[in-house]
Structure formats: structure tokens, C-alpha cells
PDB file of C-alpha atoms in Angstrom:
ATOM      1  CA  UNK A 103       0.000   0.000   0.000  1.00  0.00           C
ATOM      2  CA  UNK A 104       0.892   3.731  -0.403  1.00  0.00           C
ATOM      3  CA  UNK A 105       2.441   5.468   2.395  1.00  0.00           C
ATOM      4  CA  UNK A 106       0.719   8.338   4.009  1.00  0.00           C
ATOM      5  CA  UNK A 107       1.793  11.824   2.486  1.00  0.00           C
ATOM      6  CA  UNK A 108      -0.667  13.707   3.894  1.00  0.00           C
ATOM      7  CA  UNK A 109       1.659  15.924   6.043  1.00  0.00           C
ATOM      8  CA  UNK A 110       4.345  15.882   3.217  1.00  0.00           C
ATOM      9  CA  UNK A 111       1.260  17.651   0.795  1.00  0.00           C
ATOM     10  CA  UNK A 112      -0.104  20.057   3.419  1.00  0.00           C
ATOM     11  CA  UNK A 113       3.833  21.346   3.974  1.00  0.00           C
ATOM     12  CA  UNK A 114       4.668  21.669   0.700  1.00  0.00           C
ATOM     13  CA  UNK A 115       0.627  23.459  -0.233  1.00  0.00           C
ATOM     14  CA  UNK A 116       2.168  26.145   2.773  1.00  0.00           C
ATOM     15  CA  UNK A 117       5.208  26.788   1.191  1.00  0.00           C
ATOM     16  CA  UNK A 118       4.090  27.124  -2.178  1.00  0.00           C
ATOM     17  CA  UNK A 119       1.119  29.909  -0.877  1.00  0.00           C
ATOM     18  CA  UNK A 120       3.872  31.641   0.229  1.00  0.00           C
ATOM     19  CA  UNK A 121       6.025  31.836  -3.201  1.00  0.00           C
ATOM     20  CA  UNK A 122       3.105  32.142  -4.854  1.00  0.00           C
ATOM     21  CA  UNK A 123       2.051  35.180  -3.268  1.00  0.00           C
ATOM     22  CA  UNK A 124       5.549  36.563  -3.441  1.00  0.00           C
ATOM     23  CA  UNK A 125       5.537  36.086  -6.820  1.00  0.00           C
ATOM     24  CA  UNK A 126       2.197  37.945  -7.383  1.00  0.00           C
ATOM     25  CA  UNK A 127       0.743  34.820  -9.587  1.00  0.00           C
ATOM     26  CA  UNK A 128      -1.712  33.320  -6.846  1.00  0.00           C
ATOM     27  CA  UNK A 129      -4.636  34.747  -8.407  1.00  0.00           C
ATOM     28  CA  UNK A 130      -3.824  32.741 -11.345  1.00  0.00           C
ATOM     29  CA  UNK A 131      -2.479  29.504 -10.491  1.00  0.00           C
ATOM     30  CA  UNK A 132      -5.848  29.620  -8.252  1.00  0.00           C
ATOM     31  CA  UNK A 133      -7.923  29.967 -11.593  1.00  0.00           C
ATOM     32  CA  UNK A 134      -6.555  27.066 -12.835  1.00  0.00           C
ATOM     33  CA  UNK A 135      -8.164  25.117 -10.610  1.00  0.00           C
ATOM     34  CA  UNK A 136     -11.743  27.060 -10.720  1.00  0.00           C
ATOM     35  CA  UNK A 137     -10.945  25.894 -14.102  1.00  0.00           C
ATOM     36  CA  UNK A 138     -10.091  22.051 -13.518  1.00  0.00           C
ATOM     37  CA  UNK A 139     -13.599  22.444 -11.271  1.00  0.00           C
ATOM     38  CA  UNK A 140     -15.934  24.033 -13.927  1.00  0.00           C
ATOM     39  CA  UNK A 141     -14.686  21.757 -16.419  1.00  0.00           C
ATOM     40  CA  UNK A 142     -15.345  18.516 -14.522  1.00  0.00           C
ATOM     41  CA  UNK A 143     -11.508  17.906 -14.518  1.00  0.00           C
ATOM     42  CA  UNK A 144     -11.299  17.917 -10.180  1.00  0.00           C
ATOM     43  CA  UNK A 145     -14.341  17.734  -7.903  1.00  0.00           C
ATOM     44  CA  UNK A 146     -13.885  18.790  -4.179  1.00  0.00           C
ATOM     45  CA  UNK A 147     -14.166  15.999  -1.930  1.00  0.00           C
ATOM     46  CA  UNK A 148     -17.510  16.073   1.130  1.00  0.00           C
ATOM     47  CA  UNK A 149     -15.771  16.365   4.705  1.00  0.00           C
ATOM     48  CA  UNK A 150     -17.228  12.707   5.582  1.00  0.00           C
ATOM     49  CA  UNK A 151     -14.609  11.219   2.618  1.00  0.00           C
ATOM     50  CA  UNK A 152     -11.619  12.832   3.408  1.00  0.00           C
ATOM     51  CA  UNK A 153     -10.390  11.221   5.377  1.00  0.00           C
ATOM     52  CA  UNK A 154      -9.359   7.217   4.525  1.00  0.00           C
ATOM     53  CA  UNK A 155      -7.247   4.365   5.528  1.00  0.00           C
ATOM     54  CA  UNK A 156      -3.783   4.287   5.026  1.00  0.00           C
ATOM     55  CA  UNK A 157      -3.008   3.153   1.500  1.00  0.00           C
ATOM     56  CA  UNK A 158      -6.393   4.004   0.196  1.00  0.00           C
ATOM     57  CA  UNK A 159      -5.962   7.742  -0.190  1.00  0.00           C
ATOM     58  CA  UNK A 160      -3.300   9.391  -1.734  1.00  0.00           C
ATOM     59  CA  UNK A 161      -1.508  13.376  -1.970  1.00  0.00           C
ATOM     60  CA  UNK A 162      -0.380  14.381  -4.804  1.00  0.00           C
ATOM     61  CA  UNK A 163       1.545  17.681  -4.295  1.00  0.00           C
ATOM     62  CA  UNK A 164       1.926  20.719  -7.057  1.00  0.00           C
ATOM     63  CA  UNK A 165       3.716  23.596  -7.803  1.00  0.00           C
ATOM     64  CA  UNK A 166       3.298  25.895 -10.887  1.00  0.00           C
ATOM     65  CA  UNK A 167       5.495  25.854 -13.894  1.00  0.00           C
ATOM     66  CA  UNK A 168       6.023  29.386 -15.556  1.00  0.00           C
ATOM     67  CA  UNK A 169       6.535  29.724 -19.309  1.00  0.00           C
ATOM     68  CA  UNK A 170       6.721  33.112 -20.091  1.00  0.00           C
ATOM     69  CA  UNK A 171       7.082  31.995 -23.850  1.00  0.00           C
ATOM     70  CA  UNK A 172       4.003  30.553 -23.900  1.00  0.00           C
ATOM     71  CA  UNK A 173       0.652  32.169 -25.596  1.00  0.00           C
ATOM     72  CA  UNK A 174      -2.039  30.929 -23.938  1.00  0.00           C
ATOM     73  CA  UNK A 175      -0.683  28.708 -20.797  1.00  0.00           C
ATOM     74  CA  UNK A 176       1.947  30.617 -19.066  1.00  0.00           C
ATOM     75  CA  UNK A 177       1.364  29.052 -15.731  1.00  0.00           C
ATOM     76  CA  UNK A 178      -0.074  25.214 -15.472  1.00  0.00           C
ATOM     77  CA  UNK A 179      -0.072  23.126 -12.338  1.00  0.00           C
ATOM     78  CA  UNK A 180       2.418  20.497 -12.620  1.00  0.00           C
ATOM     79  CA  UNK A 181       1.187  16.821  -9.948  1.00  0.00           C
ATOM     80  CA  UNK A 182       4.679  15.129  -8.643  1.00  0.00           C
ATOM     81  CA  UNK A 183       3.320  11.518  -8.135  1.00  0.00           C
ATOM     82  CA  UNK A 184       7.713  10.491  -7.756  1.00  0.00           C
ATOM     83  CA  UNK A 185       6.997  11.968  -3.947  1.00  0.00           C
ATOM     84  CA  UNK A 186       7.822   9.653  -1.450  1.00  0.00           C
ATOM     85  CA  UNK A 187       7.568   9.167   1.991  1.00  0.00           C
ATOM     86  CA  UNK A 188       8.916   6.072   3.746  1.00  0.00           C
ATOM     87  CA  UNK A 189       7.778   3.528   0.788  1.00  0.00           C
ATOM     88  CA  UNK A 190       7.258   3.432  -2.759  1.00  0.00           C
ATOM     89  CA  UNK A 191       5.733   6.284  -4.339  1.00  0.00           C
ATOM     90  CA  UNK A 192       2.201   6.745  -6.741  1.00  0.00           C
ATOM     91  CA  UNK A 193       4.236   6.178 -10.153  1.00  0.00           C
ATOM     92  CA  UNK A 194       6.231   3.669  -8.967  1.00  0.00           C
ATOM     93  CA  UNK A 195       2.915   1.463  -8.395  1.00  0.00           C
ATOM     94  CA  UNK A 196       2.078   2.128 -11.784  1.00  0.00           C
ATOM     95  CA  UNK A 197       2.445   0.902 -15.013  1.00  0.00           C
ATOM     96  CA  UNK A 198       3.895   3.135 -17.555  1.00  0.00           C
ATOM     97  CA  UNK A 199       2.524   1.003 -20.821  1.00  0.00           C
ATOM     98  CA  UNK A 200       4.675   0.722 -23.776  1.00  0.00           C
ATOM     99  CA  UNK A 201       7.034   2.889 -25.233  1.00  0.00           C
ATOM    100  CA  UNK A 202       5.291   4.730 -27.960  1.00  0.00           C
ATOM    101  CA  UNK A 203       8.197   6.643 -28.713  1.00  0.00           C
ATOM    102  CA  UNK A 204       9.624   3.589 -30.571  1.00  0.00           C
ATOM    103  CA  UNK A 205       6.893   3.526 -33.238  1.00  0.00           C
ATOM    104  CA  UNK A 206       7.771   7.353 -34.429  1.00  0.00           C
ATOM    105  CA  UNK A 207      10.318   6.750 -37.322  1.00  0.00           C
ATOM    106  CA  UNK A 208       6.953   4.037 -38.799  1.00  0.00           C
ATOM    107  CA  UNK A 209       4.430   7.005 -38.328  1.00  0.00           C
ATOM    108  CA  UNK A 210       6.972   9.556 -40.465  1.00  0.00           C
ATOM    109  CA  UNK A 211       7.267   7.344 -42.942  1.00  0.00           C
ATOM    110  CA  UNK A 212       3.726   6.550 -43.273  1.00  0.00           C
ATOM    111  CA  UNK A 213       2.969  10.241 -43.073  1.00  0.00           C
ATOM    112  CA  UNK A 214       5.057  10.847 -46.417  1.00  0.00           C
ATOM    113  CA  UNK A 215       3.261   8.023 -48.185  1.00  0.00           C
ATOM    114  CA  UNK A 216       0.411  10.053 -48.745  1.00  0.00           C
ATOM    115  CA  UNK A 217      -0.076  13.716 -50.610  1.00  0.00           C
ATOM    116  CA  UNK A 218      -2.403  15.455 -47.829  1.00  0.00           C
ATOM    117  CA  UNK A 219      -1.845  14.429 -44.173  1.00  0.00           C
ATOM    118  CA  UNK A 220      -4.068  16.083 -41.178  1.00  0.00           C
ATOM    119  CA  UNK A 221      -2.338  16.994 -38.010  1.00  0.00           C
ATOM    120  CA  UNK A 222      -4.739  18.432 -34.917  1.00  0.00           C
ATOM    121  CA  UNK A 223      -3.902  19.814 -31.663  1.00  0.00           C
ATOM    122  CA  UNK A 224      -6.482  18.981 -29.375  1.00  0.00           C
ATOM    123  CA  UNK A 225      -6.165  21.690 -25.953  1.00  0.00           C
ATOM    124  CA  UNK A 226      -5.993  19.975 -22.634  1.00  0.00           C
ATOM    125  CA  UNK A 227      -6.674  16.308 -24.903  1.00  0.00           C
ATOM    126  CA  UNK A 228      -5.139  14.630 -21.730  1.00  0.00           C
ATOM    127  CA  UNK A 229      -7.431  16.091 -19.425  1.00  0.00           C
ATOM    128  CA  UNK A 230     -10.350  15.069 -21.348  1.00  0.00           C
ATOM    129  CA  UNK A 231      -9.957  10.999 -20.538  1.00  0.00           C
ATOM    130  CA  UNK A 232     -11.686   9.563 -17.406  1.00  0.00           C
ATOM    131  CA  UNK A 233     -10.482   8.365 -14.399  1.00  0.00           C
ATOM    132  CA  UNK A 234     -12.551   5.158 -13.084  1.00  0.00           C
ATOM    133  CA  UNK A 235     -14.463   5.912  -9.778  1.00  0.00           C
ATOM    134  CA  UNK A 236     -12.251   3.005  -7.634  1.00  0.00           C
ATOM    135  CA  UNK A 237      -8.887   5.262  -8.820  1.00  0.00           C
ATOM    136  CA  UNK A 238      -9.875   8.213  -8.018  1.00  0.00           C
ATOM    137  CA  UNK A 239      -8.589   8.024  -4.456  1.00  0.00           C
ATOM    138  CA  UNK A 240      -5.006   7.897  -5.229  1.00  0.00           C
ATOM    139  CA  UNK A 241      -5.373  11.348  -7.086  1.00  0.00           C
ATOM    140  CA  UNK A 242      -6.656  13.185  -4.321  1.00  0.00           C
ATOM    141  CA  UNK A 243      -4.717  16.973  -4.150  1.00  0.00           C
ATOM    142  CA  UNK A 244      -4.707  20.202  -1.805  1.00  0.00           C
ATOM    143  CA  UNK A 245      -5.903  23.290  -2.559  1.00  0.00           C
ATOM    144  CA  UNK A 246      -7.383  26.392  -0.258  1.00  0.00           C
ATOM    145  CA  UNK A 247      -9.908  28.856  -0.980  1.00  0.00           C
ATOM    146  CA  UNK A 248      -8.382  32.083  -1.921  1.00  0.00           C
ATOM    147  CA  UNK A 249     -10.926  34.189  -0.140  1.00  0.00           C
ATOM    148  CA  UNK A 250     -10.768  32.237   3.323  1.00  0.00           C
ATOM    149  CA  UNK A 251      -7.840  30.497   3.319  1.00  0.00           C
ATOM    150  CA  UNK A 252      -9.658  27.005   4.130  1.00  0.00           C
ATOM    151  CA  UNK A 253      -7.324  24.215   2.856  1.00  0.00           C
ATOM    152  CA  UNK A 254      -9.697  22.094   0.906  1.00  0.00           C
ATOM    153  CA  UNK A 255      -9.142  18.202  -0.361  1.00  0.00           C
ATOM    154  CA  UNK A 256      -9.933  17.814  -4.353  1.00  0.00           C
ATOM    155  CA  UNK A 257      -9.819  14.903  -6.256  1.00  0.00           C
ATOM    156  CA  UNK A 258      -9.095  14.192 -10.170  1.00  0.00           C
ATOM    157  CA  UNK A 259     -11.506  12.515 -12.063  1.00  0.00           C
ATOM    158  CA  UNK A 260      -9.396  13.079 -15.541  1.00  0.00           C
ATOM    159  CA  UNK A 261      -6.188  12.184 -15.830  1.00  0.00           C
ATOM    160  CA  UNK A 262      -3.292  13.632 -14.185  1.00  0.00           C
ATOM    161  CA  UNK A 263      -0.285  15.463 -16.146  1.00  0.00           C
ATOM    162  CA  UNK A 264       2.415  13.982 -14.160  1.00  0.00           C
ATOM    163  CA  UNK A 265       1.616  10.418 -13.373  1.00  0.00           C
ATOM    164  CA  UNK A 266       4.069   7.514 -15.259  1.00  0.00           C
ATOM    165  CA  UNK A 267       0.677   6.282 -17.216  1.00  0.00           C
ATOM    166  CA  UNK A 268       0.389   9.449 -18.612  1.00  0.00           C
ATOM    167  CA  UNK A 269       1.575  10.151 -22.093  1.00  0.00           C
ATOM    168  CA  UNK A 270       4.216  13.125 -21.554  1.00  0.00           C
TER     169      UNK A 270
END
């Protein structure tokens, strides 16, 4: 079973409010995740379920990554699932499927076969697949309201930029 990382998540969630305010971008590292929430990407989790049995629930701490470069996403919230505390941690326990990367060279060639080729950028496409309900658990986060500064428990029910399983 997972380790409890509870206290490791609520540390690092203090920390973070602290060079995030510094840093003037708490505002908007807070709308992503009125974001996540209005899109159906996190749900917060009723009192009564937070809290679980050891093993059964699981922390996944962020911090923000800052791309100046970028357009549209300068700031996106960035999951470390490689935390551990005394035992394995979340990506360890899972599988990373096969290495897609290996099939590239076949999918250039087979793109040159052909006079007209489609390409599509799909925003957030990673977001968009479900979690199952049983999983769900393991991909619980913290967060606070802005406003009151009442740490709150959310929970991903799409998938999770940052796990091994997901496609990077």
C-alpha cells in the first residue's frame, strides 16, 4: 500500500502559498483550478470522505510551472506523483505502458506516403480521458480557498499530467 503523504502535501501546499504570493501569480495559479472544477476535470471531496485508511488515499503535491514563452498557458499546475515518503511512491505502483516513442520513425514514414496528411492539436486532450471511480482516491490533491484560506481536499476525475501512465 501507499504510504501516508498527507503531512508531506499540506507542507509543501504552505510553502508554495507563500512563493506564490511573493511572486504575485496566486490569483492565477488559483484559476486554474476554478478551471479544472468548472470543467469537470477535479471535484472537491464532502468532509465525511476525506479522510481514509492508510493506502487508500493518496496526496499528490503541485507547484506551478512558468513559461513566459508561452501564448495561452503561461502558468499550469504540474502533480509530482515520484513523492515519497517512507515507501514506494504513486508512479512507482504504476504501469507506464509501452514505449510509444519507438513507433515514431513508422508514423513519419507513413505520413510521407500520402499527398495530404491532417495533423490536430487537441487543448488539454489529456485532461479530457476519465479516471474510473475506484482510482480516483489515489489522485486526491490540496488546494485552499483564496478568499478564506480554508485548505480544501480535491480529487481528479481526468487524468493527471504527471503520473508515469500518462503520455508526456
Amino acid at each position: 500500500p501507499l504510504p501516508d503523504n498527507f503531512a508531506v502535501s499540506e507542507g509543501r501546499l504552505k510553502s508554495l502559498k507563500g512563493r506564490l504570493v511573493s511572486k504575485g501569480i496566486l490569483n492565477d495559479y488559483d484559476k486554474i483550478f476554478k478551471d479544472y472544477e468548472q470543467n469537470g476535470i477535479i471535484e472537491q471531496v464532502p468532509a465525511d470522505e476525506v479522510a481514509g485508511e492508510v493506502g487508500q488515499v493518496h496526496y499528490l503535491p503541485h507547484r506551478p510551472v512558468i513559461r513566459e514563452d508561452k501564448e495561452t498557458t503561461k502558468i499550469r499546475a504540474v502533480f509530482d506523483a515520484s513523492c515519497k515518503v517512507n515507501g514506494p511512491s504513486l508512479n512507482e505502483c504504476l504501469y507506464s505502458g509501452p514505449n510509444l516513442l519507438a513507433k515514431i520513425f513508422d508514423i513519419l514514414i507513413r505520413f510521407r506516403l500520402n499527398r495530404i496528411a491532417i495533423l490536430a492539436d487537441i487543448k488539454q486532450a489529456f485532461l479530457n480521458i476519465a479516471i474510473s471511480s475506484e482510482h480516483r482516491n489515489y489522485l486526491h490533491f490540496l488546494w485552499f480557498d483564496v478568499e478564506s484560506g480554508e485548505m480544501r481536499v480535491y480529487k481528479f476525475l481526468r487524468l493527471v499530467f504527471g503520473l508515469t501512465s500518462s503520455p508526456s
